[in-house]
Amino acid sequence: MALALTRRRRPVPDEQTGSLSRYRDLVRLLVRYGRSDLVTASGLGDPDSVDPAVDRGDEATAESFAADLEAMGPTWIKLGQLLSTRHDLLPPAWTQALARLQDRVEPFPGEQAVAIVEEELGARIRHLFERFDTEPLAAASLGQVHRARTRSGREVVVKVQRPDVREVVAGDMEVLSRLARAADRHTDLGRRFGAQDLLEQFRRSLTGELDYRQEARNLRTFAELTAGYEHLLVPAPLEDYTTSRVLTMEFVEGRKVTDTGGVGMLEVDGAPISEELFRAYLRMILEEGLLHADPHPGNMILTADGRLALIDLGMVATVPRRVQDQVVKLLIAVSDGDGEEAARVLAGMGHPLADYDAARFRDDVSHLVSSAVGAGEELDTGGVMVELSRLSGRHGLRPPPEMAMIGKALLNLDQATRHLDPSFSPAAAVRRNIDQILRGGMSVSPGSVMAAAIEAKEFTSQLPRRANRIMDALVDGELTVRVDAFDEQRVLRVAQHLTTRVVVGMVLSAIIVGAALMMGVEAAWTIFGYPAVAIVFFVVAAVAGLVLVGHTVVTDRRDARRGRQGTSGEVR
């Protein structure tokens, strides 16, 4: 009988009951999807006490898994959304099912939202707003949005965090931490992909989404970055009406891109919007190092004046400079159809595991890039990046998490631009913006220039003195270069010791055998009733054996100390 997890709509219980409920739900989820080994390893419970794993096809199992995560609450919904970007971890059916995972749940009462706003902003709702709609416009796992009008007549939307959601997330993270530690210690999957590293990335992302002040900063940053694009719009936050649990921003009148069908799109000039949107995101990722991790069409609004508004900027990640540079190289290699270079860049970005096969990986990447370039204008840049991440995981190369997120963001961006303008070609857009991509790859910050200048100054100031020392040693015949790649003297010494020990061991063995044979011979001299000669030989063999063991221990320790002292090359 298949296990069905039901959606819970109740107040958060006391800490002990809530913790038991979390563990029980997690045990059921793991056992149902064939990971009872994790249940046993982490000590979460008894896997035999719940239903066995489902036995269905990949797509059906993936859809069921996504539905169960959605039923378990906000932390698990967000975890599923993060896993949907890890194409190196999960097969396509699973990432597609998790990407469709809906972050829409039943709203909490409007009276509670009013109470939270009053508590956070420190005033009665009638003193803050001329109008506040208690019926929310939309509800998600972490919060819900209400329309309002300020006392000055400004139309706004107010995002209110769900009551007790932080406590729920904190409890879920404790359970996940225990599971991640067990996965890294006891499973090959955990060791291959680093469950604790993945959880830490998830923790940072979720912590940022739970602080609405961070989203307000993201709104201001993205507004500055899109200020030069006439077709793009980012709503401004209201600082005085924003706290960690309440976010107030300008209301944007319009329709979501996903709600605009083919007939409605005839009224929209989608070509310039798509071009500016693609160029702006390339600049954000490759020049500014900022990544809107979820730019899907549902987070974009078409306004009446023909602009595109970007909303829901809670999930924003930073892209390190090293990854930016590598992505620039990768995009150029893919655009040029150079599969060998693409494989080399990916190998430099990733962490090779024990079963990494460089030759097969290079061949498969070359084939993928050639096939993608052969598609011409139909080349899907985001799709290629996603497939490259998947190939990396399949061949034992763990890519950086930012790589998977960039691929997912570009894939969503491709979908948005194609919805706005079916004739838009991401590959052609990459070629048109190659100058911007190159600027992003070659740009340097003042701090990096200063650090390089200091290193160059130290090098040039110390170079003459070091060169003089080397030349003086060379003239005096004192220059010595030692490289311990193969220590011949040590090998000969070890071989000599081994030969000596073997010979001594054979002699002692012969003495013991001879003494044993003499035990049955009658003799005039006896000790304890045995021939005295045999007893003497036994004693000599025992003493010699002890001496040999002691000498072996002392010699091996001395050689080990010498080996540690001589492991580094030396130049004098």
Coordinates of C-alpha atoms in Angstrom, one line a residue:
M1 CA 0.0 0.0 0.0
A2 CA 1.5 3.3 -1.1
L3 CA 2.1 5.9 1.6
A4 CA 0.3 9.3 1.1
L5 CA 1.7 12.4 2.9
T6 CA -1.1 14.9 3.5
R7 CA -0.8 18.6 3.6
R8 CA -0.9 20.0 7.2
R9 CA -2.8 23.2 8.0
R10 CA -2.5 23.6 11.7
P11 CA -0.6 25.9 14.1
V12 CA 3.0 24.9 14.9
P13 CA 2.9 22.4 17.8
D14 CA 5.1 22.5 20.8
E15 CA 8.8 21.9 20.2
Q16 CA 8.9 18.2 21.2
T17 CA 5.8 17.2 19.2
G18 CA 6.9 19.2 16.2
S19 CA 10.4 17.6 16.2
L20 CA 8.9 14.1 16.4
S21 CA 6.5 15.0 13.5
R22 CA 9.5 16.2 11.4
Y23 CA 11.5 13.0 12.0
R24 CA 8.5 10.8 11.3
D25 CA 7.7 12.6 8.0
L26 CA 11.4 12.4 6.9
V27 CA 11.6 8.7 7.7
R28 CA 8.5 8.0 5.6
L29 CA 9.9 10.0 2.7
L30 CA 13.3 8.3 2.8
V31 CA 11.9 4.7 3.1
R32 CA 9.3 5.3 0.4
Y33 CA 11.9 6.4 -2.1
G34 CA 14.4 3.7 -1.4
R35 CA 16.8 5.3 1.1
S36 CA 16.2 3.2 4.2
D37 CA 19.9 2.9 4.6
L38 CA 20.0 6.6 5.5
V39 CA 17.3 6.0 8.1
T40 CA 19.4 3.3 9.7
A41 CA 22.7 5.2 9.5
S42 CA 21.3 8.4 11.0
G43 CA 19.3 6.7 13.7
L44 CA 16.1 8.5 12.7
G45 CA 13.8 5.6 13.3
D46 CA 12.9 2.0 12.3
P47 CA 12.6 1.6 8.5
D48 CA 10.6 -1.6 9.0
S49 CA 7.8 0.3 10.7
V50 CA 6.7 2.2 7.6
D51 CA 5.6 1.3 4.1
P52 CA 8.3 0.1 1.7
A53 CA 9.6 2.1 -1.3
V54 CA 7.2 2.8 -4.1
D55 CA 7.8 0.7 -7.3
R56 CA 7.0 3.0 -10.2
G57 CA 8.6 4.4 -13.2
D58 CA 11.0 7.3 -13.0
E59 CA 8.6 10.0 -14.0
A60 CA 5.8 8.8 -11.8
T61 CA 8.2 8.5 -8.8
A62 CA 9.6 11.9 -9.5
E63 CA 6.2 13.6 -9.6
S64 CA 5.2 11.8 -6.4
F65 CA 8.4 12.9 -4.7
A66 CA 7.8 16.5 -5.6
A67 CA 4.2 16.3 -4.4
D68 CA 5.3 14.8 -1.1
L69 CA 7.9 17.6 -0.6
E70 CA 5.2 20.2 -1.2
A71 CA 3.0 18.6 1.4
M72 CA 5.7 18.6 4.0
G73 CA 6.0 22.4 4.2
P74 CA 8.1 25.4 3.3
T75 CA 11.6 24.1 4.0
W76 CA 11.0 21.0 1.8
I77 CA 9.5 23.1 -1.0
K78 CA 12.6 25.3 -1.1
L79 CA 14.8 22.2 -0.9
G80 CA 13.1 20.7 -3.9
Q81 CA 13.5 24.0 -5.8
L82 CA 17.2 23.9 -5.0
L83 CA 17.6 20.3 -6.1
S84 CA 15.9 21.1 -9.4
T85 CA 19.1 23.0 -10.3
R86 CA 21.4 20.1 -9.5
H87 CA 21.4 18.4 -12.9
D88 CA 24.7 16.7 -11.9
L89 CA 22.9 15.0 -9.0
L90 CA 19.5 14.0 -10.3
P91 CA 18.2 12.5 -13.6
P92 CA 16.2 14.7 -16.0
A93 CA 12.8 13.3 -14.9
W94 CA 13.5 14.3 -11.3
T95 CA 14.8 17.8 -12.0
Q96 CA 11.9 18.5 -14.3
A97 CA 9.4 17.4 -11.7
L98 CA 11.0 19.5 -9.0
A99 CA 11.2 22.5 -11.2
R100 CA 7.4 22.4 -11.6
L101 CA 7.0 22.2 -7.8
Q102 CA 4.5 24.9 -6.9
D103 CA 5.3 27.4 -4.1
R104 CA 1.7 28.2 -3.7
V105 CA -0.2 27.2 -0.5
E106 CA -3.3 28.1 1.4
P107 CA -3.1 31.7 2.7
F108 CA -3.2 32.4 6.5
P109 CA -6.0 34.7 7.8
G110 CA -5.7 38.4 6.8
E111 CA -6.2 39.4 10.5
Q112 CA -2.9 37.6 11.3
A113 CA -1.2 39.5 8.5
V114 CA -2.5 42.8 9.9
A115 CA -1.3 41.9 13.4
I116 CA 2.2 41.1 12.0
V117 CA 2.4 44.3 10.1
E118 CA 1.4 46.4 13.1
E119 CA 3.9 44.5 15.4
E120 CA 6.7 45.0 12.9
L121 CA 6.1 48.6 11.9
G122 CA 5.1 49.7 15.4
A123 CA 1.8 51.4 14.5
R124 CA -1.9 50.7 13.9
I125 CA -2.7 49.6 10.4
R126 CA -5.0 52.7 9.9
H127 CA -2.2 55.0 10.7
L128 CA 0.1 53.3 8.2
F129 CA -2.1 52.7 5.2
E130 CA -5.2 54.4 3.8
R131 CA -6.3 51.0 2.6
F132 CA -5.0 47.5 3.3
D133 CA -6.7 44.5 1.6
T134 CA -7.0 41.6 4.0
E135 CA -7.5 39.3 1.1
P136 CA -4.1 38.4 -0.2
L137 CA -3.1 38.6 -3.9
A138 CA -1.0 35.5 -3.6
A139 CA 0.3 33.1 -1.0
A140 CA 3.5 31.2 -0.9
S141 CA 5.2 28.9 1.6
L142 CA 7.2 31.6 3.3
G143 CA 4.7 34.5 3.1
Q144 CA 1.9 36.2 1.3
V145 CA 1.2 39.5 -0.6
H146 CA -1.5 42.1 0.2
R147 CA -2.3 45.1 -1.8
A148 CA -2.5 48.5 0.0
R149 CA -2.3 52.3 -0.4
T150 CA -0.2 54.4 1.9
R151 CA -1.5 57.5 3.6
S152 CA 0.3 59.6 0.9
G153 CA -1.8 57.8 -1.8
R154 CA 1.0 55.5 -3.1
E155 CA -0.2 52.2 -4.4
V156 CA 1.9 49.4 -2.9
V157 CA 2.0 45.7 -2.2
V158 CA 2.9 44.4 1.3
K159 CA 4.7 41.0 1.6
V160 CA 4.1 39.5 5.1
Q161 CA 6.0 36.5 6.4
R162 CA 4.0 33.5 7.7
P163 CA 3.6 33.3 11.5
D164 CA 6.2 30.9 13.1
V165 CA 7.8 30.0 9.7
R166 CA 11.3 30.7 11.1
E167 CA 10.8 28.3 13.9
V168 CA 9.5 25.6 11.5
V169 CA 12.5 26.1 9.2
A170 CA 14.9 26.0 12.1
G171 CA 13.5 22.6 13.2
D172 CA 13.6 21.2 9.7
M173 CA 17.2 22.4 9.2
E174 CA 18.2 20.5 12.4
V175 CA 16.7 17.3 11.0
L176 CA 18.4 17.9 7.6
S177 CA 21.7 18.5 9.3
R178 CA 21.6 15.2 11.0
L179 CA 20.7 13.4 7.8
A180 CA 23.4 15.2 5.8
R181 CA 26.1 14.1 8.3
A182 CA 24.9 10.5 8.1
A183 CA 24.9 10.7 4.3
D184 CA 28.4 11.9 4.1
R185 CA 29.6 9.2 6.6
H186 CA 27.7 6.2 5.4
T187 CA 26.7 6.5 1.8
D188 CA 28.6 6.7 -1.5
L189 CA 26.1 9.3 -2.8
G190 CA 26.8 11.6 0.1
R191 CA 30.6 11.3 -0.2
R192 CA 30.4 11.8 -4.0
F193 CA 28.4 15.0 -3.9
G194 CA 28.9 16.4 -0.4
A195 CA 25.6 16.4 1.3
Q196 CA 26.7 18.8 4.0
D197 CA 28.1 21.2 1.4
L198 CA 24.8 21.1 -0.4
L199 CA 22.9 21.7 2.8
E200 CA 25.1 24.7 3.7
Q201 CA 24.3 26.2 0.3
F202 CA 20.6 25.6 0.9
R203 CA 20.9 27.2 4.4
R204 CA 22.4 30.4 3.1
S205 CA 19.8 30.7 0.4
L206 CA 16.9 30.1 2.8
T207 CA 18.3 32.4 5.4
G208 CA 18.4 35.2 2.8
E209 CA 14.8 34.6 1.7
L210 CA 13.6 34.7 5.4
D211 CA 15.1 38.2 5.8
Y212 CA 13.0 40.6 3.8
R213 CA 15.5 43.4 4.3
Q214 CA 17.8 41.3 2.1
E215 CA 15.2 41.2 -0.7
A216 CA 14.8 45.0 -0.3
R217 CA 18.5 45.4 -0.9
N218 CA 18.2 43.1 -4.0
L219 CA 15.4 45.3 -5.4
R220 CA 17.6 48.4 -5.0
T221 CA 20.6 46.7 -6.6
F222 CA 18.7 45.3 -9.5
A223 CA 17.0 48.6 -10.1
E224 CA 20.4 50.2 -10.4
L225 CA 21.7 47.5 -12.8
T226 CA 18.6 47.9 -15.0
A227 CA 18.4 51.7 -14.9
G228 CA 20.0 51.9 -18.4
Y229 CA 17.4 49.6 -20.0
E230 CA 14.2 51.4 -21.0
H231 CA 12.1 48.3 -21.3
L232 CA 13.0 46.9 -17.9
L233 CA 11.5 47.9 -14.5
V234 CA 12.2 46.8 -10.9
P235 CA 9.7 48.0 -8.2
A236 CA 11.3 50.2 -5.5
P237 CA 11.0 49.1 -1.9
L238 CA 9.7 51.5 0.8
E239 CA 12.4 51.7 3.5
D240 CA 10.2 53.0 6.3
Y241 CA 7.6 50.2 5.7
T242 CA 10.1 47.3 5.5
T243 CA 11.5 45.0 8.3
S244 CA 12.9 41.5 8.3
R245 CA 9.3 40.1 8.2
V246 CA 7.5 42.8 6.2
L247 CA 8.4 44.1 2.8
T248 CA 6.6 46.9 1.1
M249 CA 7.2 47.8 -2.5
E250 CA 5.7 49.7 -5.4
F251 CA 2.6 48.1 -7.0
V252 CA 3.2 47.2 -10.7
E253 CA 0.0 47.2 -12.8
G254 CA 0.1 44.6 -15.5
R255 CA -0.1 41.0 -16.4
K256 CA 2.2 38.1 -15.7
V257 CA 4.1 36.8 -18.7
T258 CA 2.7 33.3 -18.0
D259 CA -0.9 34.8 -18.1
T260 CA -0.4 36.4 -21.5
G261 CA -1.4 34.0 -24.3
G262 CA -0.5 34.1 -28.0
V263 CA -3.2 36.6 -28.9
G264 CA -2.2 38.9 -26.0
M265 CA 1.4 38.8 -27.1
L266 CA 0.4 40.3 -30.5
E267 CA 0.0 43.6 -28.7
V268 CA 3.5 43.4 -27.1
D269 CA 6.8 44.3 -28.9
G270 CA 8.7 41.4 -27.5
A271 CA 11.9 41.7 -29.5
P272 CA 13.5 44.7 -27.7
I273 CA 12.3 43.4 -24.3
S274 CA 13.9 40.0 -24.9
E275 CA 17.2 41.6 -26.2
E276 CA 17.5 43.9 -23.1
L277 CA 16.5 41.2 -20.7
F278 CA 19.1 38.8 -22.0
R279 CA 21.8 41.5 -22.1
A280 CA 21.0 42.7 -18.6
Y281 CA 21.2 39.2 -17.1
L282 CA 24.5 38.5 -18.9
R283 CA 25.9 41.7 -17.3
M284 CA 24.6 40.8 -13.9
I285 CA 26.1 37.3 -13.9
L286 CA 29.4 38.0 -15.8
E287 CA 30.3 41.5 -14.7
E288 CA 28.5 42.1 -11.4
G289 CA 28.6 38.6 -10.1
L290 CA 24.9 38.6 -9.1
L291 CA 22.5 35.8 -10.1
H292 CA 18.7 35.9 -9.9
A293 CA 18.3 32.2 -9.4
D294 CA 14.7 32.0 -10.5
P295 CA 14.0 34.3 -13.5
H296 CA 11.0 32.3 -14.8
P297 CA 8.2 34.0 -16.7
G298 CA 5.9 33.8 -13.6
N299 CA 8.2 36.3 -11.9
M300 CA 7.8 38.9 -14.7
I301 CA 5.0 41.3 -15.3
L302 CA 4.2 43.1 -18.6
T303 CA 3.0 46.6 -18.0
A304 CA 0.6 48.7 -20.0
D305 CA 3.4 50.9 -21.3
G306 CA 5.3 48.0 -22.8
R307 CA 7.9 47.4 -20.1
L308 CA 8.8 44.2 -18.2
A309 CA 8.9 44.3 -14.4
L310 CA 11.1 41.9 -12.5
I311 CA 9.6 40.8 -9.2
D312 CA 10.3 38.2 -6.4
L313 CA 14.0 38.8 -6.0
G314 CA 14.4 36.9 -2.7
M315 CA 16.5 34.1 -4.2
V316 CA 19.7 36.0 -5.4
A317 CA 23.1 34.3 -5.2
T318 CA 26.6 35.7 -5.7
V319 CA 28.9 34.3 -8.4
P320 CA 32.6 34.3 -7.4
R321 CA 35.1 35.9 -9.8
R322 CA 36.7 32.6 -10.5
V323 CA 33.4 31.1 -11.6
Q324 CA 32.6 34.2 -13.6
D325 CA 35.8 33.9 -15.6
Q326 CA 35.3 30.2 -16.3
V327 CA 31.7 30.8 -17.4
V328 CA 32.9 33.5 -19.8
K329 CA 35.4 31.0 -21.3
L330 CA 32.7 28.3 -21.4
L331 CA 30.2 30.4 -23.3
I332 CA 32.8 31.5 -25.8
A333 CA 33.9 27.8 -26.3
V334 CA 30.3 26.7 -26.8
S335 CA 29.5 29.6 -29.2
D336 CA 32.6 28.7 -31.2
G337 CA 31.8 24.9 -31.2
D338 CA 35.1 24.1 -29.5
G339 CA 34.2 21.0 -27.4
E340 CA 37.8 20.4 -26.4
E341 CA 38.1 23.8 -24.8
A342 CA 34.7 23.5 -23.2
A343 CA 35.8 20.2 -21.6
R344 CA 39.0 21.7 -20.4
V345 CA 37.2 24.7 -18.8
L346 CA 34.7 22.3 -17.1
A347 CA 37.5 20.2 -15.8
G348 CA 39.1 23.3 -14.3
M349 CA 35.9 24.3 -12.7
G350 CA 34.9 21.0 -11.1
H351 CA 36.2 18.7 -8.5
P352 CA 37.2 15.3 -10.0
L353 CA 36.0 12.2 -8.0
A354 CA 37.7 8.8 -7.9
D355 CA 35.9 7.5 -11.0
Y356 CA 36.5 10.6 -13.2
D357 CA 37.3 9.5 -16.7
A358 CA 38.9 12.6 -18.5
A359 CA 39.0 11.0 -22.0
R360 CA 35.4 9.9 -22.1
F361 CA 34.3 13.2 -20.5
R362 CA 36.1 15.1 -23.2
D363 CA 34.6 13.0 -26.0
D364 CA 31.0 13.4 -24.7
V365 CA 31.4 17.1 -24.2
S366 CA 32.8 17.5 -27.7
H367 CA 29.8 15.6 -29.1
L368 CA 27.3 17.6 -27.1
V369 CA 28.8 21.0 -28.1
S370 CA 29.0 19.9 -31.8
S371 CA 25.4 18.8 -31.8
A372 CA 24.3 22.0 -30.1
V373 CA 26.2 24.2 -32.5
G374 CA 24.7 22.2 -35.4
A375 CA 21.3 23.4 -34.3
G376 CA 22.3 26.9 -35.4
E377 CA 19.9 29.6 -34.3
E378 CA 17.9 27.0 -32.3
L379 CA 20.8 26.6 -29.9
D380 CA 19.4 26.7 -26.3
T381 CA 22.2 28.3 -24.2
G382 CA 20.6 27.4 -20.9
G383 CA 19.8 23.9 -22.0
V384 CA 23.5 23.3 -23.1
M385 CA 24.7 24.6 -19.7
V386 CA 22.3 22.2 -18.0
E387 CA 23.4 19.3 -20.1
L388 CA 27.1 20.1 -19.4
S389 CA 26.3 20.0 -15.7
R390 CA 24.6 16.7 -16.1
L391 CA 27.5 15.2 -18.1
S392 CA 30.0 16.4 -15.4
G393 CA 28.1 14.5 -12.7
R394 CA 27.7 11.4 -14.9
H395 CA 31.5 11.2 -15.5
G396 CA 32.6 11.8 -11.9
L397 CA 33.3 15.5 -12.0
R398 CA 31.5 17.6 -9.4
P399 CA 30.9 21.1 -10.8
P400 CA 30.6 24.1 -8.4
P401 CA 27.0 24.8 -7.3
E402 CA 27.0 28.2 -9.0
M403 CA 27.5 26.4 -12.3
A404 CA 24.2 24.5 -12.0
M405 CA 22.4 27.6 -10.8
I406 CA 23.7 29.6 -13.8
G407 CA 22.5 26.9 -16.1
K408 CA 19.1 26.8 -14.5
A409 CA 18.8 30.6 -14.6
L410 CA 19.8 30.8 -18.3
L411 CA 17.3 28.0 -19.0
N412 CA 14.5 29.9 -17.4
L413 CA 15.7 33.1 -19.2
D414 CA 15.5 31.2 -22.5
Q415 CA 11.9 30.3 -21.8
A416 CA 11.0 33.8 -20.8
T417 CA 12.6 35.4 -23.9
R418 CA 11.1 32.8 -26.2
H419 CA 7.6 33.5 -24.7
L420 CA 8.1 37.2 -25.3
D421 CA 9.6 36.8 -28.8
P422 CA 9.4 33.3 -30.4
S423 CA 12.0 34.3 -33.0
F424 CA 14.6 35.2 -30.3
S425 CA 17.8 33.2 -30.5
P426 CA 19.9 33.0 -27.3
A427 CA 22.9 31.8 -29.3
A428 CA 22.7 34.8 -31.6
A429 CA 22.3 37.0 -28.5
V430 CA 25.5 35.6 -27.0
R431 CA 27.4 36.3 -30.3
R432 CA 25.9 39.9 -30.4
N433 CA 27.0 40.5 -26.8
I434 CA 30.4 38.8 -27.1
D435 CA 32.1 42.2 -26.4
Q436 CA 30.2 42.5 -23.2
I437 CA 31.1 38.9 -22.2
L438 CA 34.7 39.6 -22.9
R439 CA 34.6 42.7 -20.8
G440 CA 33.1 40.7 -18.0
G441 CA 35.9 38.1 -18.2
M442 CA 38.7 40.7 -18.3
S443 CA 37.4 43.3 -15.9
V444 CA 39.3 43.7 -12.7
S445 CA 38.5 45.5 -9.4
P446 CA 40.6 48.2 -7.9
G447 CA 41.3 45.8 -5.0
S448 CA 42.7 43.1 -7.2
V449 CA 44.9 45.7 -9.1
M450 CA 46.3 46.9 -5.8
A451 CA 47.0 43.3 -4.6
A452 CA 48.8 42.5 -7.9
A453 CA 50.8 45.7 -7.6
I454 CA 52.0 44.9 -4.1
E455 CA 53.0 41.4 -5.2
A456 CA 54.9 42.8 -8.2
K457 CA 56.7 45.3 -5.9
E458 CA 57.8 42.6 -3.5
F459 CA 59.0 40.4 -6.4
T460 CA 61.0 43.2 -8.1
S461 CA 62.5 44.4 -4.8
Q462 CA 63.7 40.9 -3.7
L463 CA 64.7 39.6 -7.2
P464 CA 68.2 41.2 -7.4
R465 CA 69.2 40.0 -3.9
R466 CA 68.0 36.4 -4.6
A467 CA 69.7 36.4 -8.1
N468 CA 73.0 37.5 -6.5
R469 CA 72.9 34.7 -4.0
I470 CA 72.3 32.1 -6.7
M471 CA 75.1 33.5 -8.9
D472 CA 77.6 33.6 -5.9
A473 CA 76.8 30.0 -5.1
L474 CA 77.2 29.0 -8.7
V475 CA 80.6 30.7 -9.0
D476 CA 81.8 29.2 -5.7
G477 CA 80.7 25.8 -6.7
E478 CA 78.2 25.6 -3.8
L479 CA 75.0 25.5 -5.8
T480 CA 73.1 22.3 -5.0
V481 CA 69.8 21.2 -6.4
R482 CA 68.2 18.3 -4.7
V483 CA 65.0 16.7 -6.0
D484 CA 63.8 13.6 -4.1
A485 CA 61.8 12.2 -6.9
F486 CA 63.7 8.8 -6.5
D487 CA 66.1 8.3 -3.6
E488 CA 68.5 5.6 -4.8
Q489 CA 70.5 5.4 -1.6
R490 CA 67.4 4.8 0.5
V491 CA 66.2 2.1 -1.9
L492 CA 69.6 0.3 -1.6
R493 CA 69.6 0.7 2.1
V494 CA 66.2 -0.8 2.5
A495 CA 67.1 -3.7 0.1
Q496 CA 70.2 -4.4 2.2
H497 CA 68.3 -4.4 5.5
L498 CA 65.6 -6.7 4.0
T499 CA 68.2 -9.2 2.7
T500 CA 70.0 -9.2 6.0
R501 CA 66.8 -9.9 7.9
V502 CA 65.8 -12.7 5.5
V503 CA 69.2 -14.4 5.9
V504 CA 69.2 -14.1 9.7
G505 CA 65.6 -15.4 9.8
M506 CA 66.5 -18.4 7.8
V507 CA 69.6 -19.2 10.0
L508 CA 67.4 -18.9 13.2
S509 CA 64.8 -21.2 11.6
A510 CA 67.5 -23.8 10.8
I511 CA 68.7 -23.6 14.4
I512 CA 65.2 -24.1 15.8
V513 CA 64.6 -27.1 13.4
G514 CA 67.9 -28.7 14.4
A515 CA 67.3 -28.2 18.1
A516 CA 63.8 -29.8 17.7
L517 CA 65.3 -32.9 16.0
M518 CA 67.9 -33.2 18.7
M519 CA 65.2 -33.4 21.4
G520 CA 64.8 -37.1 20.7
V521 CA 68.5 -38.0 21.0
E522 CA 69.8 -39.5 24.3
A523 CA 72.5 -37.4 25.9
A524 CA 74.7 -37.5 29.0
W525 CA 74.0 -33.9 29.8
T526 CA 70.4 -32.9 30.2
I527 CA 68.4 -29.8 31.4
F528 CA 64.9 -30.5 32.7
G529 CA 65.2 -33.9 31.2
Y530 CA 66.0 -32.7 27.7
P531 CA 69.3 -32.8 25.9
A532 CA 71.4 -29.8 27.0
V533 CA 72.7 -29.0 23.5
A534 CA 69.1 -28.7 22.2
I535 CA 68.1 -26.4 25.0
V536 CA 71.1 -24.2 24.4
F537 CA 70.3 -23.9 20.7
F538 CA 66.6 -23.0 21.6
V539 CA 67.8 -20.2 24.0
V540 CA 70.3 -18.9 21.4
A541 CA 67.6 -18.8 18.7
A542 CA 65.1 -17.0 21.1
V543 CA 67.7 -14.3 22.1
A544 CA 68.8 -13.8 18.5
G545 CA 65.1 -13.4 17.4
L546 CA 64.5 -10.7 20.1
V547 CA 67.6 -8.9 19.0
L548 CA 66.4 -9.0 15.4
V549 CA 63.0 -7.6 16.2
G550 CA 64.5 -4.8 18.3
H551 CA 67.0 -3.9 15.6
T552 CA 64.2 -3.8 13.0
V553 CA 62.1 -1.4 15.0
V554 CA 65.0 1.0 15.7
T555 CA 66.2 1.0 12.1
D556 CA 62.7 1.5 10.6
R557 CA 62.1 4.5 13.0
R558 CA 65.4 6.1 12.1
D559 CA 64.8 5.7 8.4
A560 CA 61.3 7.2 8.8
R561 CA 62.8 10.3 10.5
R562 CA 65.4 10.7 7.7
G563 CA 62.7 10.3 5.1
R564 CA 60.5 13.1 6.6
Q565 CA 63.5 15.4 6.8
G566 CA 64.4 14.9 3.2
T567 CA 61.1 15.1 1.5
S568 CA 61.5 18.7 0.1
G569 CA 63.9 19.8 -2.6
E570 CA 66.6 22.3 -1.5
V571 CA 68.5 25.0 -3.4
R572 CA 71.6 26.5 -1.7

